[in-house]
PDB file of C-alpha atoms and ligand atoms in Angstrom:
ATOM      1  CA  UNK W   1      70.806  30.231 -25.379  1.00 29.00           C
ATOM      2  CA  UNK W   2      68.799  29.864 -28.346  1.00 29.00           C
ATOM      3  CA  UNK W   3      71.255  28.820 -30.718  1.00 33.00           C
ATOM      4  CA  UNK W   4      72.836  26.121 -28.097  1.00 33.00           C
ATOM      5  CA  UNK W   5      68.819  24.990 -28.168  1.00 28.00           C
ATOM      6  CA  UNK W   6      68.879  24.789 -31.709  1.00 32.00           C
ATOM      7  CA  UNK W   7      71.815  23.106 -32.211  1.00 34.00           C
ATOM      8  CA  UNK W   8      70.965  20.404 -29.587  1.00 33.00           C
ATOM      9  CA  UNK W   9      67.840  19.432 -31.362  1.00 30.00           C
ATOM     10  CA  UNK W  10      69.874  19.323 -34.454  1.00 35.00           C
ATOM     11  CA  UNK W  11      71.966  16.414 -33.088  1.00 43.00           C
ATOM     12  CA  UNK W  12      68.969  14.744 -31.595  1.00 35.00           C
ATOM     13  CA  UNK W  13      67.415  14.533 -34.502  1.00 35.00           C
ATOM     14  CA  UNK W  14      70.408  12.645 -36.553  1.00 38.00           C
ATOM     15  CA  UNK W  15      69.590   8.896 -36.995  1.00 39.00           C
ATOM     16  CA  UNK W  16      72.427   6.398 -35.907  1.00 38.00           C
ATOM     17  CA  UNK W  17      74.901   6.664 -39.002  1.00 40.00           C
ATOM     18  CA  UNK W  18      76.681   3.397 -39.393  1.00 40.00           C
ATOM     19  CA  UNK W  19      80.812   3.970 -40.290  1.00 40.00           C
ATOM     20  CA  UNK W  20      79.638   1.330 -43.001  1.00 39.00           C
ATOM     21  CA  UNK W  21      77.099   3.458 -44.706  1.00 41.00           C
ATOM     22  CA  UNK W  22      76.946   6.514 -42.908  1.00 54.00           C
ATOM     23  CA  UNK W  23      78.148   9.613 -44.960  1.00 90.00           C
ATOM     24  CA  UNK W  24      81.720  10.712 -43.396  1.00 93.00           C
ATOM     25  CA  UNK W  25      80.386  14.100 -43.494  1.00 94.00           C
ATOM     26  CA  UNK W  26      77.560  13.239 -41.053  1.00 94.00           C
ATOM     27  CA  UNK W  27      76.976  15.508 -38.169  1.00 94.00           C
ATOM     28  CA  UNK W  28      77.749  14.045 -34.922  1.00 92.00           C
ATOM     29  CA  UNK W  29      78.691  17.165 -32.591  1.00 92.00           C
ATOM     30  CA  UNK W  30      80.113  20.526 -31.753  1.00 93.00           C
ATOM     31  CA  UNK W  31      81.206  22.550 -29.055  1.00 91.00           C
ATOM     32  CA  UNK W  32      82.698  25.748 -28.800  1.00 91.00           C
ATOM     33  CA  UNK W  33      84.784  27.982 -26.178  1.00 90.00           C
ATOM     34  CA  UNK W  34      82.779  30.521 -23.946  1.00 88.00           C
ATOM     35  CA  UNK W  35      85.972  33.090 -24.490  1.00 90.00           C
ATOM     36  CA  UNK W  36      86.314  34.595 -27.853  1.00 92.00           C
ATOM     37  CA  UNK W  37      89.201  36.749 -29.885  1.00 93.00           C
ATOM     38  CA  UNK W  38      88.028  40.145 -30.955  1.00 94.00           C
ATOM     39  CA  UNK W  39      87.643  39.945 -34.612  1.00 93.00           C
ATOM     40  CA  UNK W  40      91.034  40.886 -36.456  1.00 92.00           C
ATOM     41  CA  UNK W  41      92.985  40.243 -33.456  1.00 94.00           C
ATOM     42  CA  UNK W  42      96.315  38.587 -33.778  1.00 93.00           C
ATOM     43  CA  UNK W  43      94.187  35.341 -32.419  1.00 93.00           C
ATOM     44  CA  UNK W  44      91.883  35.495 -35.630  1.00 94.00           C
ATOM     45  CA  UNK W  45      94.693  35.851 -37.842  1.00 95.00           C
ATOM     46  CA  UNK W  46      96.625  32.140 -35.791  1.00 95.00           C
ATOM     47  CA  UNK W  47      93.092  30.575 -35.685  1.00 96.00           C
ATOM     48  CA  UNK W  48      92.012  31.322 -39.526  1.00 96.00           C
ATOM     49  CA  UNK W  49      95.901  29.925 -40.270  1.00 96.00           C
ATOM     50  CA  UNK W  50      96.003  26.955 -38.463  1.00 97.00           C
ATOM     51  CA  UNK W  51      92.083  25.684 -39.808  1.00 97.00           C
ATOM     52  CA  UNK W  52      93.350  26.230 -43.375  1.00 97.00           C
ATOM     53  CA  UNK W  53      97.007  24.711 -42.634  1.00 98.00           C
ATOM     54  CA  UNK W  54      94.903  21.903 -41.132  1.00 98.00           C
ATOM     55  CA  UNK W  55      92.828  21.502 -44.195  1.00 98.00           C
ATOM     56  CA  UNK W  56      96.194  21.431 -46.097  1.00 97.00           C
ATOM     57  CA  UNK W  57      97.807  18.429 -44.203  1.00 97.00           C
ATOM     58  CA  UNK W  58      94.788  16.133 -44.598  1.00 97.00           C
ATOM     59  CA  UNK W  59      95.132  15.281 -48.442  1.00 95.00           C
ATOM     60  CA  UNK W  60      98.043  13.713 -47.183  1.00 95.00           C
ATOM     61  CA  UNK W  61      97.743  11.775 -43.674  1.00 95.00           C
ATOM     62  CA  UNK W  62      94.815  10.898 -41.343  1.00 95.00           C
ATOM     63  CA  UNK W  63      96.314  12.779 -38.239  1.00 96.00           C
ATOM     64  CA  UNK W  64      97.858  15.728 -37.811  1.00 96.00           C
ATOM     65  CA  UNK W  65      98.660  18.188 -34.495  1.00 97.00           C
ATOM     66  CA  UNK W  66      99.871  22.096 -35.843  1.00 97.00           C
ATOM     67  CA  UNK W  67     100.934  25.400 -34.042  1.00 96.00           C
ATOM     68  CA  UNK W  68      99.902  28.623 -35.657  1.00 96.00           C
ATOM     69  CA  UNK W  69     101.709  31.636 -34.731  1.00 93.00           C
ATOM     70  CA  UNK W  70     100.902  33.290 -38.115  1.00 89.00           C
ATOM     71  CA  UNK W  71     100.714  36.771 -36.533  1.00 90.00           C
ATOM     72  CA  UNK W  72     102.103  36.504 -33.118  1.00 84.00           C
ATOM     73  CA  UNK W  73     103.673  33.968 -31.317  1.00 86.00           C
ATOM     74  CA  UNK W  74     102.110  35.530 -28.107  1.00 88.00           C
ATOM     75  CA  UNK W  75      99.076  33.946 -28.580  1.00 87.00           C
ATOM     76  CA  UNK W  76      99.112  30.589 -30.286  1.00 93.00           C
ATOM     77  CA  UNK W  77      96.756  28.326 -31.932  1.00 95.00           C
ATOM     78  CA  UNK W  78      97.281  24.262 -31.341  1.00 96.00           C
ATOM     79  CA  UNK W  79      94.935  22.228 -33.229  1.00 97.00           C
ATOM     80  CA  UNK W  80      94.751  18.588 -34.430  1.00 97.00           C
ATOM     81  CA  UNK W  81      92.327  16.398 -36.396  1.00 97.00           C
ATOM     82  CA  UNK W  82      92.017  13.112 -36.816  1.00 97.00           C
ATOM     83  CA  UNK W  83      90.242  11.265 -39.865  1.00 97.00           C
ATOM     84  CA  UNK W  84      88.316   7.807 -39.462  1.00 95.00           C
ATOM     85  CA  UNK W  85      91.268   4.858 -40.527  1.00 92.00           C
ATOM     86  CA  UNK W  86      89.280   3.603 -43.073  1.00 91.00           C
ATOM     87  CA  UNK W  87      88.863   6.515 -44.966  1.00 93.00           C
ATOM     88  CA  UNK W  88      90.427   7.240 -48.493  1.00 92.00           C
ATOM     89  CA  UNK W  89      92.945  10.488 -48.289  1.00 93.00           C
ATOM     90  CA  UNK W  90      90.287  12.917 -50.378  1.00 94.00           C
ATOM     91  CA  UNK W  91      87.895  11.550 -47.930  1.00 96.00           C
ATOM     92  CA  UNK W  92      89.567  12.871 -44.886  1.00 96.00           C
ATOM     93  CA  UNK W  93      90.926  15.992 -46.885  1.00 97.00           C
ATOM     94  CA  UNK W  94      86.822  16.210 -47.352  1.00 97.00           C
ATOM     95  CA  UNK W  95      85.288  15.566 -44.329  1.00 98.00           C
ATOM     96  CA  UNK W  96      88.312  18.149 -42.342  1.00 98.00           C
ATOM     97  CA  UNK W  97      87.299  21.022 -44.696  1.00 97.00           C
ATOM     98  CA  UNK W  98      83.918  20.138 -43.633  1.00 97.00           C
ATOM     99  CA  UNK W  99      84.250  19.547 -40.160  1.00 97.00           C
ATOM    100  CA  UNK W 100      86.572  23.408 -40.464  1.00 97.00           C
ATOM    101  CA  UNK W 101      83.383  24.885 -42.202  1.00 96.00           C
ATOM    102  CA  UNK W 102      80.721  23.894 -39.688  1.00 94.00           C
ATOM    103  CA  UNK W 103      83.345  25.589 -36.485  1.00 93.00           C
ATOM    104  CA  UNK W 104      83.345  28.744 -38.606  1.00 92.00           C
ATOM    105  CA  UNK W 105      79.500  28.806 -38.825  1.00 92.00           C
ATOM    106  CA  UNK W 106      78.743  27.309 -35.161  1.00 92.00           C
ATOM    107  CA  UNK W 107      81.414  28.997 -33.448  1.00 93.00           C
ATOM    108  CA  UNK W 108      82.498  32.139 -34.525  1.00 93.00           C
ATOM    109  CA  UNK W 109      85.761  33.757 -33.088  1.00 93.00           C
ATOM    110  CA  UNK W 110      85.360  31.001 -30.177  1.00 94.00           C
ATOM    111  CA  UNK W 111      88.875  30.822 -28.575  1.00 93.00           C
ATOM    112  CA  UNK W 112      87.934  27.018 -28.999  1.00 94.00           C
ATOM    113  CA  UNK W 113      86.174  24.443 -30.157  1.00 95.00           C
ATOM    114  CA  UNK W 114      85.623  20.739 -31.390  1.00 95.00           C
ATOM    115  CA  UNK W 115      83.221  19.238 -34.397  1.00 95.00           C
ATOM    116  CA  UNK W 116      82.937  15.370 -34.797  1.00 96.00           C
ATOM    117  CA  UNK W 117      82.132  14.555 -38.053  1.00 97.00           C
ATOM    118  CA  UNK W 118      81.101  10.744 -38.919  1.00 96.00           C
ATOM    119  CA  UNK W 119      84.420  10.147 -40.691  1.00 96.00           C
ATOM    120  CA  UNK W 120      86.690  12.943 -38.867  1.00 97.00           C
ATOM    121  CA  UNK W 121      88.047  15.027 -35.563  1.00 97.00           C
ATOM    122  CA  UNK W 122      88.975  18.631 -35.533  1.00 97.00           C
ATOM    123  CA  UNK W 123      89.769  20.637 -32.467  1.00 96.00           C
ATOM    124  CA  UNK W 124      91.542  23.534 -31.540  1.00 96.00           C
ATOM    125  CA  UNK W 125      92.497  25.745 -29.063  1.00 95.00           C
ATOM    126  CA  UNK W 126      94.671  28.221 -27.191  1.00 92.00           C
ATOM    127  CA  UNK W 127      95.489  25.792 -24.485  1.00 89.00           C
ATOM    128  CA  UNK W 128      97.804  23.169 -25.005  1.00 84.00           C
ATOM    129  CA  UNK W 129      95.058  19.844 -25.260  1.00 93.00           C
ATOM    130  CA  UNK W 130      97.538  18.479 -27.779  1.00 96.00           C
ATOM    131  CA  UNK W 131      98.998  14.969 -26.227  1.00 95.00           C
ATOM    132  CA  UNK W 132      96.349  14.757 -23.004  1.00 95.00           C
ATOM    133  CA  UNK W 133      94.638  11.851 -22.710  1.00 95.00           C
ATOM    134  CA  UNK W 134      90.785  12.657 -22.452  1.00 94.00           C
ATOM    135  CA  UNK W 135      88.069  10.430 -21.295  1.00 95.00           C
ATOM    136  CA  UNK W 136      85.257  12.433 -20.708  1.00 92.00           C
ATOM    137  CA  UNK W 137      82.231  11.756 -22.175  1.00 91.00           C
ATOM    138  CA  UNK W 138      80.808  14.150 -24.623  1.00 90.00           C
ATOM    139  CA  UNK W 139      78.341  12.221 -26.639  1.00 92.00           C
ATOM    140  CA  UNK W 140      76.780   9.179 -25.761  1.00 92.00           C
ATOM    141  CA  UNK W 141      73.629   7.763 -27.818  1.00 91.00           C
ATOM    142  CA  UNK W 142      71.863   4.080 -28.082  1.00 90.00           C
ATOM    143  CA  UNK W 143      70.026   3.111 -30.938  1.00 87.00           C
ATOM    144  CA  UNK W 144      65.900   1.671 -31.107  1.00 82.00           C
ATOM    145  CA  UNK W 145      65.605  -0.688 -28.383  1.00 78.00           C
ATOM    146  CA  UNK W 146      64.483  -4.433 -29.335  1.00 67.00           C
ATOM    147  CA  UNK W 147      63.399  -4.316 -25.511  1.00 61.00           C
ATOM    148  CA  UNK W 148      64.740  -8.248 -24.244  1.00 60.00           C
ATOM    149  CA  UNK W 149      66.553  -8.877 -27.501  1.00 62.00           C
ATOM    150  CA  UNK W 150      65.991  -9.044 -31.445  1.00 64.00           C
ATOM    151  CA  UNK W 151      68.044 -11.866 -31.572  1.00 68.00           C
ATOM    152  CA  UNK W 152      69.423 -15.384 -29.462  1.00 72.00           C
ATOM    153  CA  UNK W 153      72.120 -13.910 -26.907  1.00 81.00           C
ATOM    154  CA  UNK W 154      72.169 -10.542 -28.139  1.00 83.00           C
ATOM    155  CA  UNK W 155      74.084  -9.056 -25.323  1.00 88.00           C
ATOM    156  CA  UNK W 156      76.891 -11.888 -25.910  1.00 91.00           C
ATOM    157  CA  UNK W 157      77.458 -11.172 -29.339  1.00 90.00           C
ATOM    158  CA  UNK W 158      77.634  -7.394 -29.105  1.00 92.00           C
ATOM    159  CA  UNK W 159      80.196  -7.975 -26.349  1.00 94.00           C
ATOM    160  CA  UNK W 160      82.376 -10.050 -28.411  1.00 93.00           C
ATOM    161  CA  UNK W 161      82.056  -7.402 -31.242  1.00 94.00           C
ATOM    162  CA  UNK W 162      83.167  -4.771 -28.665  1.00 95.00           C
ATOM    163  CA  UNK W 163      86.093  -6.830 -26.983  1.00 92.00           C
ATOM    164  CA  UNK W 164      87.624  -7.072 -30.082  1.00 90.00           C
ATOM    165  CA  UNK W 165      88.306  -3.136 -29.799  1.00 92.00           C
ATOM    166  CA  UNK W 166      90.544  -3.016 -26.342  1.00 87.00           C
ATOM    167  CA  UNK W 167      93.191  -3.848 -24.682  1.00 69.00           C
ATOM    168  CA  UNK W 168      95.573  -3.994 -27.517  1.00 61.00           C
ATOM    169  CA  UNK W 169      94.279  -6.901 -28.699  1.00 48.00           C
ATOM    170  CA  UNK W 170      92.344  -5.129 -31.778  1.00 47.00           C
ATOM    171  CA  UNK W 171      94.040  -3.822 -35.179  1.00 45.00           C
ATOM    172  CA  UNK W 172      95.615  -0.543 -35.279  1.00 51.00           C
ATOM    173  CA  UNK W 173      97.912   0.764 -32.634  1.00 45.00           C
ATOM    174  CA  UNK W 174      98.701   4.446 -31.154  1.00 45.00           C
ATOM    175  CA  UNK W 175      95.816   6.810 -32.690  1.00 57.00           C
ATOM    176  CA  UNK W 176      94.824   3.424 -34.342  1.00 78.00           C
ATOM    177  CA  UNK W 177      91.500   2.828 -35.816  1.00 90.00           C
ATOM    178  CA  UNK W 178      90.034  -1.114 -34.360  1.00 92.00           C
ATOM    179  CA  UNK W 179      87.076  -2.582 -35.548  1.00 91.00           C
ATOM    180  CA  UNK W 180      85.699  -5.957 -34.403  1.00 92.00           C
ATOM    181  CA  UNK W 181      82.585  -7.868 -35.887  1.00 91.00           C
ATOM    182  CA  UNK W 182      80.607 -11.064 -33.887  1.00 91.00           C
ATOM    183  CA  UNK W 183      77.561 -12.292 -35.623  1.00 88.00           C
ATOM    184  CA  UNK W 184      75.270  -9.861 -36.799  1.00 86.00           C
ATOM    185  CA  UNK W 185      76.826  -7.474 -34.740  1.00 91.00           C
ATOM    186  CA  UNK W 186      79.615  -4.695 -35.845  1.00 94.00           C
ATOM    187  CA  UNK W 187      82.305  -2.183 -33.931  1.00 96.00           C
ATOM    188  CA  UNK W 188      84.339   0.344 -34.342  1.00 95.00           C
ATOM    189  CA  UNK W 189      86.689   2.273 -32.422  1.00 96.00           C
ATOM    190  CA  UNK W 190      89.094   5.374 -32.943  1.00 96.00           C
ATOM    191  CA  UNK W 191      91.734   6.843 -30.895  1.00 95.00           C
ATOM    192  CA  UNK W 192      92.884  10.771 -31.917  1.00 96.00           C
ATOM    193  CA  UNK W 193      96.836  10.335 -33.512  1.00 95.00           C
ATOM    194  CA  UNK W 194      98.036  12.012 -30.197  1.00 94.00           C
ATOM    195  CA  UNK W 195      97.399   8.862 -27.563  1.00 93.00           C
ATOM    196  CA  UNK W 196      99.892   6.872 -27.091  1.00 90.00           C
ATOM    197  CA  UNK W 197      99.421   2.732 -27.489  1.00 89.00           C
ATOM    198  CA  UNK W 198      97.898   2.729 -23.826  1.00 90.00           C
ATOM    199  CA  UNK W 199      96.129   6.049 -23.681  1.00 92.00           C
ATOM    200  CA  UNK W 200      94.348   4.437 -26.537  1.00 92.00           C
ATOM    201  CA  UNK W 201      93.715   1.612 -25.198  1.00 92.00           C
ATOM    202  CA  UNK W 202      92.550   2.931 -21.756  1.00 94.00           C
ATOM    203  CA  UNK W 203      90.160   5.152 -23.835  1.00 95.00           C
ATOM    204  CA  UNK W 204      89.039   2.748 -25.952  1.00 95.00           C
ATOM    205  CA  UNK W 205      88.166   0.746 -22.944  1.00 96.00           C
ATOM    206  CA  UNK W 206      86.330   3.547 -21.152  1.00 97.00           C
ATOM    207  CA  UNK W 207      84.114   4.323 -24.367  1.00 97.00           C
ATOM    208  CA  UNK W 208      83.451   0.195 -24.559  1.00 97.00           C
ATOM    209  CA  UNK W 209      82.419   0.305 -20.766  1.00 96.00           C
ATOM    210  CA  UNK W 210      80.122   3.484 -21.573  1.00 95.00           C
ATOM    211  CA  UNK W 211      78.111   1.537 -24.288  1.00 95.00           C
ATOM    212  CA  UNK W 212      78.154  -1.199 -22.974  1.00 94.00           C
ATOM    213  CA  UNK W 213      76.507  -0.124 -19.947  1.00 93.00           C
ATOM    214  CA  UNK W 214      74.279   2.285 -21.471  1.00 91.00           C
ATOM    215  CA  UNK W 215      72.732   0.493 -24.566  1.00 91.00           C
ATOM    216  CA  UNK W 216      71.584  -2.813 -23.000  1.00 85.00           C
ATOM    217  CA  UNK W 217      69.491  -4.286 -25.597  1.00 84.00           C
ATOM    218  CA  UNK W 218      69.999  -1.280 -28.051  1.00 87.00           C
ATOM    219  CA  UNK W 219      70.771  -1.910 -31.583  1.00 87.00           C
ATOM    220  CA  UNK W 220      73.011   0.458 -32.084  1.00 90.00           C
ATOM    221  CA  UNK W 221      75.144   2.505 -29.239  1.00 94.00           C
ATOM    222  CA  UNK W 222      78.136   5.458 -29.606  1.00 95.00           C
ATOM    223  CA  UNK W 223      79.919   6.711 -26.647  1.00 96.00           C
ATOM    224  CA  UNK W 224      82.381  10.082 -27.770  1.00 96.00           C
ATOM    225  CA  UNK W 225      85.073  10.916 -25.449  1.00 95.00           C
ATOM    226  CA  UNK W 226      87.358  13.275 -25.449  1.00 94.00           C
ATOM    227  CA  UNK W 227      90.335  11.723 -27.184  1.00 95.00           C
ATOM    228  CA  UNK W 228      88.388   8.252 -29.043  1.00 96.00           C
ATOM    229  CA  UNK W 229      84.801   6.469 -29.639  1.00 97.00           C
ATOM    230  CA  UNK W 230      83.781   3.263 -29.536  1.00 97.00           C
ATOM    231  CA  UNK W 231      80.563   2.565 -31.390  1.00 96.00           C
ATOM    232  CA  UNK W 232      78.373  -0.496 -32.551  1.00 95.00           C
ATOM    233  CA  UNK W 233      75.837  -1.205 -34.497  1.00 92.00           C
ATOM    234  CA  UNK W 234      73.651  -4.870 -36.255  1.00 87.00           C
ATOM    235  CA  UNK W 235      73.614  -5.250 -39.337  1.00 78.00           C
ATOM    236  CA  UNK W 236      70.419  -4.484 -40.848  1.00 65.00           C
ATOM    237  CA  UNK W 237      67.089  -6.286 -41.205  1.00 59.00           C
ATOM    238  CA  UNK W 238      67.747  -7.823 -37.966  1.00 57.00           C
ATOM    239  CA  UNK W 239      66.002  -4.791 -35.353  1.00 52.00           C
ATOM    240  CA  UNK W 240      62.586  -5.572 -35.078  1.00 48.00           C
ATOM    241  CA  UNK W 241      61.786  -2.297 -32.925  1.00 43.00           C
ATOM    242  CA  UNK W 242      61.362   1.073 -34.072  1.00 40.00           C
ATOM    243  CA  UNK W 243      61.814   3.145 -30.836  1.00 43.00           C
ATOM    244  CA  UNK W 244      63.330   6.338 -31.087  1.00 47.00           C
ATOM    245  CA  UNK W 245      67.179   6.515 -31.033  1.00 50.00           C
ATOM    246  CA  UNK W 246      67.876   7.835 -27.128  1.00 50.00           C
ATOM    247  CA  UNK W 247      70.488  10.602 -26.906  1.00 53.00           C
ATOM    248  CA  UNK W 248      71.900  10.042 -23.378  1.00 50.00           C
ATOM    249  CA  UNK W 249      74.524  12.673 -22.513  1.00 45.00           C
ATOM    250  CA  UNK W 250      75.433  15.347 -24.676  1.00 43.00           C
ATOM    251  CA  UNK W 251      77.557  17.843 -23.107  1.00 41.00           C
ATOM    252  CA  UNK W 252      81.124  18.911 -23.250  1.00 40.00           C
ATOM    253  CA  UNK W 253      81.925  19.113 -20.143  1.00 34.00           C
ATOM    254  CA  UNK W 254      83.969  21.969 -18.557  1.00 35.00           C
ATOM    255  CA  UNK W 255      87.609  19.972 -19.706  1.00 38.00           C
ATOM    256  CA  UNK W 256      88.847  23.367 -21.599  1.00 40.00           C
ATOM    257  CA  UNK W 257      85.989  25.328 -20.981  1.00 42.00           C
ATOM    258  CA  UNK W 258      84.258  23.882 -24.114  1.00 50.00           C
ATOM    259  CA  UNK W 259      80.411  24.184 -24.327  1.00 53.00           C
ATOM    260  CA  UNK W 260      78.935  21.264 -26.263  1.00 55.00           C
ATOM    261  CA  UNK W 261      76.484  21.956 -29.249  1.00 53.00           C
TER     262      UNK W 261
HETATM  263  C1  NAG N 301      92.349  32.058 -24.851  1.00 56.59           C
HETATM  264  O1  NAG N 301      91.736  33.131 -25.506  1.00 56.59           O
HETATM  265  C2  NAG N 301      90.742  33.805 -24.757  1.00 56.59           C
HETATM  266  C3  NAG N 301      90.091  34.867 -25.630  1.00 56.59           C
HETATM  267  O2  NAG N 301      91.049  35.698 -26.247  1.00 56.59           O
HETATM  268  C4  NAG N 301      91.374  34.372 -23.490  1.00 56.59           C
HETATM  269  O3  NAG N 301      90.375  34.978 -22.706  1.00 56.59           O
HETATM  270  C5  NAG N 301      92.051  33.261 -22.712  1.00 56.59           C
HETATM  271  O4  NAG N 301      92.733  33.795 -21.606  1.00 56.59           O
HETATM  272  C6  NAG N 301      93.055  32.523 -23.595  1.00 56.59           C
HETATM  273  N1  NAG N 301      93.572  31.376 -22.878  1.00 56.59           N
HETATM  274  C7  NAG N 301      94.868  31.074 -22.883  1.00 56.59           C
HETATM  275  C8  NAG N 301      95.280  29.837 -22.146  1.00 56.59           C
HETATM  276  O5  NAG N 301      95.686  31.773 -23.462  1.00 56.59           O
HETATM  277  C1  NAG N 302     102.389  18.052 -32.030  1.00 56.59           C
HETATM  278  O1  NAG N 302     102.191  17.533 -30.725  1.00 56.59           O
HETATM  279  C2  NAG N 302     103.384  17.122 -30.076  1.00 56.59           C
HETATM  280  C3  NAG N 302     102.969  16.480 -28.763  1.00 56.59           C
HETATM  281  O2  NAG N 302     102.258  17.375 -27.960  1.00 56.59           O
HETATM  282  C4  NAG N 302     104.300  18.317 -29.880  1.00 56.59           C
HETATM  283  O3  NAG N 302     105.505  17.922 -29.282  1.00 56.59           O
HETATM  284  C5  NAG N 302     104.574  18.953 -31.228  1.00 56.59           C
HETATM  285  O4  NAG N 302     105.300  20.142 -31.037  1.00 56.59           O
HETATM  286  C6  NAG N 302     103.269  19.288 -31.934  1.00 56.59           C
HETATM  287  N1  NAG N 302     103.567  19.794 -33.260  1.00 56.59           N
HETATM  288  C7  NAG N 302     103.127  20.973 -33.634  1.00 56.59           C
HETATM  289  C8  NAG N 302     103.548  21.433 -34.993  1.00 56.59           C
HETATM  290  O5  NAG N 302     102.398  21.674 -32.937  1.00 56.59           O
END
């Protein structure tokens, strides 16, 4: 109880990073299993292989999905992380052994768990999540408010910044990473490697619908599901407002028993 507390302040307190400046190491979330492995169980043994095989593949490609049976095949790991498309291979090979690094200190011997990083994706898990498409919402946040608009039709630019991420229309296909600009106004999206062109695109979609009905006249808003994110943000000098960024939903909701931190 206390450290699920602790750890929600923690994200609370994180200003809107920007995929343009933000660090890709930059906290965004975690959430681990209820059910643990006893430690130096056969489970430890598949979990501890797959996070380090995991850390392996990313020098070398922005997705990958892995089975460890390491020390029995009778209870398998699956696990999968994705790195932000714009991001340099020892970027992603960075951010991973990060993202692996804060799971083993938030979530020790948890069965599961997830960590979204600014610039990467890593989950795992005894169930097979692999290749299900995921739309629940597990972090949703708007920036400062400018409260009836910073700027002439405000809520008409960031629209046109955010169309540019769905249906299909944006760059980047399957597990693709789509950005889309409109005045002073950026976006990004990112679907996890294992969605097909549609899944993404129906994902993408349902994050753009979450922000977009959430962060009215925000200037900044990020909606995390559980297989992609849309997110926007304005470019700066242009928020007049310095309200406090408003965390919205932040909960991992019961989709493989996954408790959000
Ligand atoms: C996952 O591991 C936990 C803890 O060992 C166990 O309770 C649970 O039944 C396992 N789930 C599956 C699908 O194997
Ligand atoms: C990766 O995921 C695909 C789709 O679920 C699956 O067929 C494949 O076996 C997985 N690969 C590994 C190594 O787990």
């Amino acid at each position: 109880m206390n450290n699920l507390f602790f750890f929600l302040l923690l994200a609370a307190s994180i200003e809107s990073p920007t995929a343009a400046d933000g660090s890709a190491n930059a906290y965004i979330y975690a959430g681990c299993s209820e059910s643990r492995y006893a430690p130096g169980s056969p489970s430890q043994i598949n979990v501890d292989s797959l996070l380090s095989s995991l850390v392996s593949a990313s020098s070398s490609t922005p997705y990958s999905n892995l089975t460890s049976t390491a020390a029995s095949a009778s209870f398998p790991s699956f696990g999968l992380f994705q790195c932000r498309g714009d991001l340099q291979p020892s970027n992603c090979a960075d951010c991973v052994r990060s993202a692996v690094s804060s799971i083993s200190s938030l979530c020790p011997f948890a069965a599961g768990a997830a960590v979204q990083l600014d610039g990467c994706f890593l989950r795992y898990g005894n169930d097979s999540f692999v290749g299900e498409p995921d739309t629940s919402v597990l972090y949703k946040k708007c920036g400062a408010s400018g409260g009836g608009g910073y700027g002439p039709d405000q809520i008409g630019i960031r629209d046109a910044a955010l169309s540019a991420l769905t249906g299909g229309g944006g760059n980047g296909g399957a597990g693709g990473y789509r950005v889309g600009a409109a005045g002073y106004v950026q976006a990004v999206a990112q679907c996890v490697g294992d969605q097909s062109a549609s899944e993404c695109d129906d994902c993408v979609a349902a994050a753009v619908g979450q922000v977009r009905a959430a962060c009215g006249y925000a200037v900044s808003g990020d909606a995390y599901l559980g297989k992609c994110y849309a997110r926007f943000w304005t470019a700066k000098g242009v928020e007049k407002t310095l309200k406090r960024t408003k965390v919205l939903t932040h909960k991992f909701l019961s989709s493989n028993d996954l408790l959000l931190y």
